[in-house]
Short mmCIF file of C-alpha atoms and ligand atoms in Angstrom, two decimals:
data_model
loop_
_atom_site.label_atom_id
_atom_site.label_comp_id
_atom_site.label_asym_id
_atom_site.label_seq_id
_atom_site.Cartn_x
_atom_site.Cartn_y
_atom_site.Cartn_z
CA MET A 1 15.48 -46.86 56.70
CA SER A 2 11.78 -46.35 55.06
CA THR A 3 8.44 -47.51 54.95
CA PHE A 4 6.94 -49.53 52.02
CA ALA A 5 3.42 -50.50 51.13
CA PHE A 6 2.12 -52.55 47.50
CA HIS A 7 -0.92 -51.65 45.71
CA THR A 8 -1.66 -54.36 43.45
CA TYR A 9 -4.05 -54.75 40.44
CA GLY A 10 -4.51 -57.98 38.30
CA CYS A 11 -3.63 -61.54 38.52
CA GLN A 12 -2.19 -63.57 41.39
CA MET A 13 0.76 -63.56 39.03
CA ASN A 14 1.18 -59.93 39.88
CA VAL A 15 0.55 -60.97 43.70
CA ARG A 16 3.28 -63.22 43.65
CA GLU A 17 5.58 -60.69 41.67
CA SER A 18 4.77 -57.60 44.44
CA GLU A 19 5.99 -60.29 47.45
CA ALA A 20 8.74 -60.88 45.73
CA ALA A 21 9.39 -57.66 45.43
CA ALA A 22 8.45 -56.71 48.91
CA LYS A 23 11.30 -59.42 49.96
CA ALA A 24 13.85 -57.81 48.38
CA LEU A 25 12.79 -54.46 50.10
CA LEU A 26 12.81 -56.18 53.59
CA ASP A 27 16.08 -57.85 52.71
CA ALA A 28 17.43 -54.09 52.09
CA GLY A 29 16.25 -52.79 55.44
CA HIS A 30 13.00 -51.40 54.44
CA THR A 31 10.11 -52.51 56.59
CA GLU A 32 6.53 -52.94 55.70
CA ALA A 33 4.09 -50.17 56.23
CA PRO A 34 1.47 -50.34 58.66
CA ASP A 35 -0.96 -48.67 55.67
CA GLU A 36 -0.61 -47.51 52.88
CA ALA A 37 -1.50 -43.66 53.72
CA SER A 38 1.48 -43.71 55.80
CA ALA A 39 4.01 -45.41 53.82
CA ASP A 40 6.95 -43.61 52.49
CA ILE A 41 7.59 -45.70 49.44
CA ILE A 42 4.29 -46.96 47.66
CA ILE A 43 4.29 -48.80 44.59
CA VAL A 44 1.66 -49.94 42.23
CA ASN A 45 1.75 -53.54 40.35
CA SER A 46 -0.36 -52.92 37.60
CA CYS A 47 -2.73 -54.85 34.97
CA SER A 48 -3.12 -53.97 31.13
CA VAL A 49 -5.83 -56.86 30.47
CA ARG A 50 -8.66 -54.52 30.08
CA GLY A 51 -8.40 -50.31 29.71
CA LYS A 52 -10.14 -50.52 32.78
CA ALA A 53 -7.26 -51.79 34.87
CA GLU A 54 -5.36 -49.44 33.27
CA ASP A 55 -7.02 -46.02 34.31
CA LYS A 56 -7.66 -47.36 37.61
CA ALA A 57 -3.93 -47.80 38.28
CA LEU A 58 -3.25 -44.51 36.49
CA GLY A 59 -5.87 -42.67 38.73
CA LYS A 60 -4.12 -44.25 41.66
CA LEU A 61 -0.85 -43.01 40.56
CA GLY A 62 -1.98 -39.32 40.11
CA LEU A 63 -3.35 -39.15 43.19
CA LEU A 64 -0.38 -40.62 44.96
CA CYS A 65 1.95 -38.29 43.02
CA ALA A 66 -0.27 -35.45 44.34
CA THR A 67 0.87 -36.05 47.79
CA LYS A 68 4.49 -35.65 47.21
CA ARG A 69 3.67 -31.70 47.59
CA GLU A 70 3.07 -32.01 51.46
CA ARG A 71 5.49 -34.99 51.56
CA PRO A 72 8.61 -34.44 49.33
CA GLY A 73 10.56 -36.95 50.11
CA ARG A 74 7.96 -39.73 49.29
CA VAL A 75 8.58 -42.59 46.33
CA VAL A 76 6.60 -43.70 43.76
CA GLY A 77 7.15 -46.30 41.65
CA LEU A 78 5.03 -48.33 38.61
CA MET A 79 5.85 -52.10 38.09
CA GLY A 80 3.92 -55.03 36.27
CA CYS A 81 1.99 -55.30 32.97
CA MET A 82 1.68 -51.73 32.57
CA ALA A 83 4.62 -50.41 32.86
CA GLN A 84 6.08 -52.74 30.55
CA ARG A 85 3.23 -51.48 27.83
CA MET A 86 3.74 -47.81 28.35
CA GLY A 87 7.56 -47.96 28.87
CA LYS A 88 8.72 -44.13 28.82
CA GLU A 89 5.29 -42.75 28.10
CA ILE A 90 4.08 -43.46 31.44
CA PHE A 91 6.24 -40.62 32.86
CA LYS A 92 4.54 -37.88 30.40
CA LYS A 93 1.46 -39.09 31.73
CA ILE A 94 2.54 -39.23 35.37
CA PRO A 95 5.73 -36.54 35.74
CA LEU A 96 6.09 -37.27 38.91
CA LEU A 97 6.10 -41.03 38.72
CA ASP A 98 9.71 -41.97 40.77
CA PHE A 99 10.11 -45.42 38.59
CA ALA A 100 8.58 -47.90 36.19
CA ILE A 101 9.67 -51.56 36.10
CA GLY A 102 8.47 -54.08 33.49
CA THR A 103 7.54 -57.66 33.67
CA ARG A 104 9.73 -60.37 34.75
CA CYS A 105 12.13 -58.24 36.67
CA ALA A 106 10.50 -57.80 40.12
CA ASP A 107 14.17 -57.79 40.97
CA ARG A 108 15.20 -54.16 39.71
CA VAL A 109 12.17 -52.97 42.38
CA ALA A 110 14.68 -52.49 45.11
CA PRO A 111 17.59 -50.88 42.95
CA ALA A 112 14.89 -48.37 41.34
CA VAL A 113 13.70 -47.67 45.12
CA GLU A 114 17.34 -46.93 45.83
CA ALA A 115 17.84 -44.83 43.30
CA ALA A 116 14.75 -43.00 44.20
CA LEU A 117 15.69 -42.49 47.53
CA GLN A 118 18.56 -40.48 45.97
CA GLY A 119 16.62 -38.65 43.15
CA ARG A 120 17.13 -40.36 40.22
CA THR A 121 14.33 -42.18 38.19
CA THR A 122 14.29 -45.58 36.59
CA LEU A 123 12.91 -46.89 33.56
CA ALA A 124 13.57 -50.75 33.36
CA LEU A 125 11.58 -52.74 31.26
CA THR A 126 12.23 -56.84 29.91
CA ASP A 127 13.16 -58.31 26.37
CA LEU A 128 10.40 -60.01 26.21
CA HIS A 129 12.26 -62.52 24.03
CA GLU A 130 14.94 -63.21 26.43
CA ARG A 131 14.99 -66.08 29.14
CA PRO A 132 13.15 -64.21 31.70
CA ASP A 133 13.64 -64.87 35.78
CA ALA A 134 11.01 -66.20 37.75
CA PRO A 135 9.96 -63.81 41.07
CA SER A 136 12.28 -65.43 44.00
CA GLY A 137 11.93 -64.85 47.67
CA HIS A 138 9.03 -65.20 49.59
CA VAL A 139 7.88 -62.97 52.81
CA TYR A 140 7.28 -65.65 55.50
CA GLY A 141 5.01 -64.88 58.30
CA ASP A 142 2.54 -67.41 59.56
CA GLY A 143 0.91 -67.85 56.34
CA PHE A 144 -0.27 -71.22 55.03
CA SER A 145 -0.52 -70.66 51.48
CA ALA A 146 1.76 -69.52 48.97
CA PHE A 147 1.91 -68.88 45.27
CA VAL A 148 4.88 -70.49 43.14
CA THR A 149 5.52 -69.22 39.50
CA ILE A 150 6.24 -72.14 37.09
CA LEU A 151 5.54 -70.94 33.75
CA LEU A 152 6.18 -67.04 32.55
CA GLY A 153 4.64 -65.57 29.65
CA CYS A 154 2.29 -66.92 26.95
CA ASN A 155 2.46 -68.13 23.49
CA ARG A 156 -1.24 -68.83 22.94
CA ARG A 157 -2.18 -65.30 21.18
CA CYS A 158 -5.70 -65.40 21.46
CA THR A 159 -6.49 -62.40 19.55
CA TYR A 160 -8.31 -60.16 22.42
CA CYS A 161 -5.57 -60.67 24.67
CA ILE A 162 -2.36 -58.32 25.29
CA VAL A 163 -0.35 -60.90 28.22
CA PRO A 164 1.92 -62.11 25.26
CA ASP A 165 2.78 -58.41 24.25
CA VAL A 166 3.45 -57.64 27.88
CA ARG A 167 5.04 -60.99 29.69
CA GLY A 168 6.73 -62.15 26.29
CA ASP A 169 7.51 -65.34 25.31
CA GLU A 170 5.98 -68.71 27.04
CA TRP A 171 8.97 -70.11 29.38
CA SER A 172 8.89 -73.29 31.76
CA ARG A 173 10.94 -72.55 35.02
CA PRO A 174 13.11 -76.01 35.23
CA ALA A 175 11.18 -78.59 37.86
CA ARG A 176 14.28 -78.83 39.83
CA ASP A 177 13.89 -74.79 40.84
CA VAL A 178 9.68 -75.26 41.36
CA ILE A 179 10.53 -77.94 43.64
CA ALA A 180 13.14 -76.67 45.62
CA GLU A 181 11.14 -73.44 46.15
CA VAL A 182 8.18 -75.75 47.19
CA ARG A 183 10.19 -77.53 50.02
CA GLU A 184 11.55 -74.30 51.32
CA LEU A 185 7.90 -72.87 51.27
CA ALA A 186 7.10 -76.21 53.28
CA ALA A 187 9.85 -76.12 55.27
CA HIS A 188 8.17 -72.74 56.77
CA GLY A 189 4.72 -74.30 57.51
CA VAL A 190 3.10 -73.78 54.24
CA LYS A 191 0.49 -76.11 53.67
CA GLU A 192 -1.14 -75.27 50.24
CA VAL A 193 0.66 -74.12 47.24
CA THR A 194 -0.87 -72.73 44.20
CA LEU A 195 0.80 -72.71 41.01
CA LEU A 196 0.64 -70.10 38.41
CA GLY A 197 0.95 -70.15 34.74
CA GLN A 198 -0.99 -67.91 32.41
CA SER A 199 -1.46 -71.10 29.89
CA ILE A 200 -0.29 -73.33 32.77
CA MET A 201 -0.84 -76.63 31.35
CA ASN A 202 1.74 -75.84 28.53
CA TYR A 203 4.27 -76.02 31.56
CA GLY A 204 6.90 -78.80 30.28
CA LEU A 205 6.14 -78.21 26.31
CA ARG A 206 9.25 -77.54 24.38
CA THR A 207 9.45 -73.77 24.01
CA PRO A 208 10.75 -73.34 20.40
CA ALA A 209 12.53 -69.95 21.52
CA PHE A 210 14.71 -71.35 24.14
CA ASP A 211 15.53 -74.74 23.25
CA GLU A 212 18.84 -73.29 21.92
CA GLN A 213 20.01 -71.41 24.33
CA ASP A 214 18.14 -73.62 27.10
CA PRO A 215 19.50 -76.94 26.95
CA PRO A 216 18.82 -79.45 29.65
CA SER A 217 21.45 -79.16 31.61
CA PRO A 218 22.46 -76.62 33.21
CA GLY A 219 19.60 -74.73 32.11
CA GLY A 220 17.47 -77.21 33.97
CA TYR A 221 14.89 -80.46 33.00
CA THR A 222 11.18 -79.22 32.79
CA LEU A 223 8.47 -82.01 33.60
CA PRO A 224 5.20 -83.08 31.55
CA PHE A 225 2.48 -81.02 33.91
CA PRO A 226 0.91 -83.75 35.58
CA ARG A 227 4.55 -85.33 36.68
CA LEU A 228 5.62 -81.84 37.99
CA LEU A 229 1.87 -81.93 40.13
CA GLU A 230 3.31 -85.30 41.56
CA ALA A 231 6.43 -84.13 42.22
CA VAL A 232 4.89 -81.28 44.12
CA ALA A 233 2.38 -83.44 45.95
CA ALA A 234 5.39 -85.89 47.17
CA ILE A 235 6.67 -83.09 49.20
CA ASP A 236 6.28 -83.16 53.21
CA GLY A 237 4.19 -80.94 54.71
CA ILE A 238 1.91 -79.49 51.60
CA GLU A 239 -1.22 -80.57 51.87
CA ARG A 240 -3.14 -79.13 48.84
CA ILE A 241 -2.01 -78.25 45.51
CA ARG A 242 -3.76 -76.10 43.72
CA PHE A 243 -2.99 -74.31 40.00
CA THR A 244 -4.59 -71.76 37.52
CA SER A 245 -5.16 -71.07 34.58
CA GLY A 246 -6.28 -73.91 32.58
CA HIS A 247 -7.69 -74.58 29.12
CA PRO A 248 -9.34 -77.52 27.82
CA SER A 249 -6.11 -78.81 25.94
CA GLY A 250 -4.57 -79.53 28.93
CA VAL A 251 -7.50 -81.68 30.33
CA THR A 252 -6.00 -84.84 29.65
CA ASP A 253 -6.59 -88.54 30.60
CA GLU A 254 -3.60 -88.23 32.59
CA LEU A 255 -4.20 -85.32 34.36
CA ILE A 256 -8.08 -86.44 35.04
CA ARG A 257 -6.49 -89.34 36.80
CA LEU A 258 -3.96 -87.65 38.90
CA TYR A 259 -7.55 -85.64 40.12
CA ARG A 260 -8.98 -89.07 41.08
CA GLU A 261 -5.83 -90.40 42.51
CA GLU A 262 -3.90 -87.80 44.11
CA PRO A 263 -5.89 -86.75 47.50
CA LYS A 264 -3.73 -83.18 47.80
CA LEU A 265 -4.86 -82.12 44.26
CA CYS A 266 -7.53 -80.03 44.87
CA HIS A 267 -10.90 -80.34 43.25
CA HIS A 268 -11.27 -77.23 41.18
CA LEU A 269 -10.15 -76.02 38.13
CA HIS A 270 -10.25 -72.62 36.73
CA LEU A 271 -10.95 -73.24 33.15
CA PRO A 272 -11.75 -70.14 31.26
CA VAL A 273 -14.19 -70.37 28.09
CA GLN A 274 -14.54 -66.82 27.32
CA SER A 275 -17.58 -67.77 24.60
CA GLY A 276 -19.71 -70.55 23.81
CA SER A 277 -19.92 -69.79 20.40
CA THR A 278 -17.04 -71.23 17.98
CA GLU A 279 -17.53 -68.94 15.61
CA VAL A 280 -16.93 -66.34 18.12
CA LEU A 281 -14.14 -68.70 19.65
CA SER A 282 -12.72 -69.30 16.29
CA ARG A 283 -12.45 -65.36 15.81
CA MET A 284 -10.64 -65.26 19.10
CA ARG A 285 -8.22 -68.01 18.46
CA ARG A 286 -8.67 -70.15 21.64
CA GLY A 287 -8.30 -73.17 19.85
CA TYR A 288 -11.62 -75.30 20.84
CA THR A 289 -15.09 -75.51 19.54
CA ARG A 290 -18.15 -75.12 22.11
CA GLU A 291 -18.09 -78.90 21.58
CA ARG A 292 -14.98 -79.63 22.33
CA TYR A 293 -15.18 -77.49 26.12
CA LEU A 294 -17.58 -79.01 27.25
CA GLU A 295 -16.96 -82.74 26.31
CA ALA A 296 -13.71 -81.82 28.36
CA ILE A 297 -15.36 -80.72 31.59
CA GLN A 298 -17.85 -83.62 31.00
CA LYS A 299 -14.91 -85.98 31.18
CA LEU A 300 -13.74 -84.24 34.17
CA ARG A 301 -17.25 -84.44 35.98
CA ASP A 302 -17.81 -88.03 35.08
CA ALA A 303 -14.25 -88.72 36.83
CA VAL A 304 -14.59 -86.53 39.56
CA PRO A 305 -18.16 -85.61 40.60
CA ASP A 306 -17.45 -83.09 43.04
CA ILE A 307 -14.93 -81.34 40.97
CA ALA A 308 -15.42 -77.22 41.12
CA ILE A 309 -15.11 -75.94 37.27
CA THR A 310 -14.83 -71.69 37.21
CA THR A 311 -14.91 -69.76 34.22
CA ASP A 312 -13.52 -66.45 32.39
CA VAL A 313 -16.15 -65.05 30.03
CA ILE A 314 -15.69 -62.09 27.66
CA VAL A 315 -19.05 -60.31 26.63
CA GLY A 316 -19.46 -57.53 23.55
CA PHE A 317 -16.38 -59.56 21.44
CA PRO A 318 -16.48 -57.74 18.13
CA GLY A 319 -19.10 -59.10 16.04
CA GLU A 320 -21.05 -61.10 19.00
CA THR A 321 -24.22 -61.58 17.79
CA GLU A 322 -27.26 -62.14 19.77
CA ALA A 323 -27.52 -65.76 19.04
CA ASP A 324 -23.82 -66.17 19.95
CA PHE A 325 -24.51 -64.54 23.23
CA GLU A 326 -27.30 -66.76 23.45
CA ALA A 327 -24.84 -69.84 22.69
CA THR A 328 -22.60 -68.74 25.83
CA ARG A 329 -25.77 -68.47 28.16
CA THR A 330 -26.37 -72.05 26.90
CA LEU A 331 -23.12 -73.27 27.57
CA MET A 332 -22.82 -71.64 30.73
CA ALA A 333 -26.01 -73.29 31.72
CA ALA A 334 -24.95 -76.90 30.41
CA ALA A 335 -21.76 -76.77 32.04
CA LYS A 336 -22.64 -75.75 35.49
CA PHE A 337 -19.96 -73.66 36.45
CA ASP A 338 -19.56 -72.89 39.86
CA ASN A 339 -18.40 -69.54 39.69
CA ALA A 340 -17.74 -67.26 36.45
CA PHE A 341 -16.06 -63.81 36.17
CA ILE A 342 -17.72 -61.65 33.47
CA PHE A 343 -15.61 -58.98 31.26
CA LYS A 344 -16.77 -56.50 28.90
CA TYR A 345 -14.47 -56.67 26.13
CA SER A 346 -11.73 -54.31 25.85
CA PRO A 347 -9.95 -53.59 23.06
CA ARG A 348 -6.33 -53.49 23.68
CA PRO A 349 -3.51 -51.58 21.61
CA GLY A 350 -1.59 -53.84 19.22
CA THR A 351 -3.94 -57.05 19.56
CA VAL A 352 -5.42 -58.43 16.79
CA SER A 353 -9.06 -57.73 17.47
CA ALA A 354 -7.97 -54.20 18.20
CA THR A 355 -8.08 -53.97 14.63
CA TRP A 356 -11.78 -54.93 14.58
CA GLU A 357 -14.63 -52.68 14.73
CA ASP A 358 -15.68 -52.73 18.65
CA ASP A 359 -19.08 -52.65 17.37
CA ILE A 360 -21.03 -53.82 20.41
CA SER A 361 -22.05 -50.85 22.49
CA ASP A 362 -21.48 -50.11 25.81
CA ALA A 363 -25.04 -50.62 27.03
CA GLU A 364 -25.55 -53.60 25.18
CA LYS A 365 -21.87 -55.27 26.71
CA ALA A 366 -23.44 -53.99 29.94
CA ARG A 367 -26.62 -55.81 29.50
CA ARG A 368 -24.90 -59.09 28.18
CA ASN A 369 -22.94 -58.91 31.50
CA GLN A 370 -25.68 -58.36 34.03
CA ILE A 371 -27.89 -61.15 32.02
CA LEU A 372 -25.10 -64.03 32.72
CA LEU A 373 -24.27 -62.36 36.17
CA GLY A 374 -27.69 -63.09 36.91
CA ASP A 375 -27.58 -66.28 35.97
CA GLN A 376 -24.40 -67.45 37.72
CA ASP A 377 -25.98 -66.14 40.76
CA VAL A 378 -29.01 -68.44 40.63
CA ARG A 379 -26.82 -71.18 39.58
CA GLY A 380 -24.11 -70.33 42.04
CA ALA A 381 -26.82 -70.65 45.07
CA GLN A 382 -28.59 -73.74 43.63
CA GLN A 383 -24.95 -75.70 43.15
CA ASN A 384 -24.27 -74.33 46.93
CA GLN A 385 -28.08 -75.37 48.01
CA ALA A 386 -26.66 -78.87 47.26
CA LEU A 387 -24.07 -79.21 49.41
CA VAL A 388 -26.12 -78.57 52.68
CA GLY A 389 -25.80 -81.45 54.64
CA GLN A 390 -22.82 -82.82 53.06
CA THR A 391 -19.53 -82.60 55.51
CA VAL A 392 -16.62 -81.11 53.97
CA GLU A 393 -12.86 -80.50 54.76
CA VAL A 394 -12.03 -77.12 54.89
CA LEU A 395 -8.36 -75.39 55.54
CA ALA A 396 -9.10 -72.92 58.02
CA GLU A 397 -7.94 -68.92 57.18
CA GLY A 398 -8.74 -67.32 60.22
CA PRO A 399 -11.28 -65.08 61.84
CA SER A 400 -13.57 -63.96 59.26
CA LEU A 401 -13.86 -59.86 58.17
CA ARG A 402 -17.33 -59.51 59.07
CA ASN A 403 -17.38 -61.08 62.61
CA LYS A 404 -14.51 -61.83 64.51
CA ALA A 405 -15.78 -64.67 66.66
CA ARG A 406 -16.60 -66.22 63.21
CA TRP A 407 -13.87 -67.77 60.87
CA SER A 408 -13.54 -68.40 57.40
CA GLY A 409 -12.00 -71.34 55.23
CA ARG A 410 -11.86 -72.77 52.08
CA THR A 411 -13.14 -76.67 50.57
CA SER A 412 -11.14 -78.38 48.08
CA SER A 413 -13.41 -76.77 46.04
CA ASN A 414 -12.14 -73.51 46.56
CA LYS A 415 -15.53 -72.31 48.37
CA ILE A 416 -15.67 -70.38 51.48
CA VAL A 417 -17.26 -71.72 54.67
CA ILE A 418 -17.98 -69.17 57.36
CA PHE A 419 -17.96 -71.48 60.66
CA THR A 420 -17.46 -71.20 64.28
CA PRO A 421 -13.89 -71.97 65.09
CA PRO A 422 -13.35 -75.19 67.36
CA GLU A 423 -11.04 -74.84 70.56
CA GLY A 424 -7.51 -74.53 69.65
CA ILE A 425 -7.66 -74.16 65.59
CA ARG A 426 -4.79 -72.32 64.09
CA PRO A 427 -4.61 -70.76 60.67
CA GLY A 428 -3.65 -73.49 58.17
CA ASP A 429 -5.60 -76.52 60.38
CA LEU A 430 -7.49 -78.91 58.13
CA VAL A 431 -11.04 -79.17 60.00
CA LYS A 432 -13.91 -81.32 59.11
CA LEU A 433 -17.39 -78.98 58.87
CA THR A 434 -21.16 -79.99 58.11
CA ILE A 435 -22.57 -77.48 55.86
CA THR A 436 -25.88 -76.38 56.99
CA LYS A 437 -26.47 -73.36 54.75
CA ALA A 438 -25.85 -71.97 51.63
CA ALA A 439 -25.54 -68.42 49.66
CA PRO A 440 -24.65 -67.66 46.05
CA GLN A 441 -20.84 -67.46 47.02
CA THR A 442 -20.49 -68.56 50.60
CA LEU A 443 -21.16 -71.98 52.80
CA TYR A 444 -22.21 -71.67 56.41
CA THR A 445 -21.95 -74.07 59.33
CA GLU A 446 -24.33 -73.64 62.19
N1 5AD B 501 -11.30 -57.29 26.90
C1 5AD B 501 -11.91 -58.14 27.93
N2 5AD B 501 -11.38 -58.97 28.82
C2 5AD B 501 -10.65 -59.55 28.79
N3 5AD B 501 -9.81 -60.88 29.32
C3 5AD B 501 -8.82 -60.90 28.74
N4 5AD B 501 -8.47 -60.19 27.46
C4 5AD B 501 -9.29 -59.23 27.46
C5 5AD B 501 -10.20 -58.02 26.71
N5 5AD B 501 -9.53 -57.59 25.76
C6 5AD B 501 -10.42 -61.47 30.61
C7 5AD B 501 -10.33 -62.84 30.17
C8 5AD B 501 -9.33 -63.44 30.79
C9 5AD B 501 -9.32 -62.65 32.09
C10 5AD B 501 -7.82 -62.69 32.71
O1 5AD B 501 -9.24 -61.47 31.54
O2 5AD B 501 -11.40 -63.20 30.23
O3 5AD B 501 -9.42 -65.12 30.74
FE1 SF4 B 502 -2.76 -58.36 33.90
FE2 SF4 B 502 -2.82 -60.18 32.59
FE3 SF4 B 502 -1.42 -58.92 33.88
FE4 SF4 B 502 -2.08 -60.46 35.03
S1 SF4 B 502 -0.57 -60.77 33.53
S2 SF4 B 502 -1.82 -58.19 35.34
S3 SF4 B 502 -3.83 -60.51 34.37
S4 SF4 B 502 -2.68 -58.02 31.97
#
């Protein structure tokens, strides 16, 4: 039997799919390699969201395939969004590649590995209008935190985004399946689950493409999203629930009530804003205005004062003027984000905005990016400073990477805390700690 390693780019959805594929390889008798260099089988799970993410994966695949000269039996495979997007083209760019497996079919990876070990190549893509299979199987170790995919695909069709083209039509998993999966996780000692979906608050909305082929039974009932959160919270052993990513349309009174009343629901929301200019938002086809977005988070903060809100922003979208950019800056200040991921616009083949001129120069995108990052650093530091002296509940993760004598963990609001481990502590324990020092990205105890 052979050893395997995964190299995963992109979002948590990909992390989850790599894990499901790893579970299938373990079941087939392979073992996880101690490191990538020694692995007999290497699988790159790829992201197509920006050109740079694809370039990195292509570079990585090139290097990996070059190692086949010294190690002819080595298997190098590709899965995920880039495989789905490029299809057979990928074999022209990377001729020594053993397989390319698209999205929503992590279960095809193990058979492709077997074929590769026998010298055959595999290309497997998903029909993006078919009802997909959710990634199945978890690798149980002493992990206390797990991802659970509840919504596959995306119907939103923002003009810049490739996700609908690589992950297909939106489909909610039956609630029964989600609950069964979380129960099994809890039985294996998992305490924290993060529910995943590209536009997760659409969970449980009827998906026209599947209505006819997916009668409520035996296909399975869904629930409105807040009801699903409650059902997951009712599972014994689960202590914390997170979910990602949000959209302002899903910030309903129902959801806000849950944040107040359901102690297991973590006080963190990732709510990508993308731009602070209503004009740009409309060309992005985001479905909200600047005011509507700010209103949603004001409601949240009024009801749940300690909630942390994080976001994604794109700078340099086609036609983004200096005034549009300033609007993003002022929105970020008004929203008081706890963290923000800033991306330089990257035209993606086949998207609507890729037909518009990419008229903001790279240097200007970089300048806008730097300004927002600088603002966010100052803001993050100030907001974390306000937590000094407060006592927070932290889910202990284990020894910190930099200093093994200290441990790291996360607050409900998803902030990292570095602390001295109390006697007898184990990963997954909840501990109460008083914050004594703050940096822009991290909190510390004495
Ligand atoms: N260019 C730059 N950033 C993008 N994102 C999505 N598509 C693009 C693109 N074409 C960003 C968005 C999204 C995050 C996952 O990636 O901010 O929220
Ligand atoms: Fe990247 Fe989007 Fe695919 Fe996730 S879904 S891997 S972010 S392209």
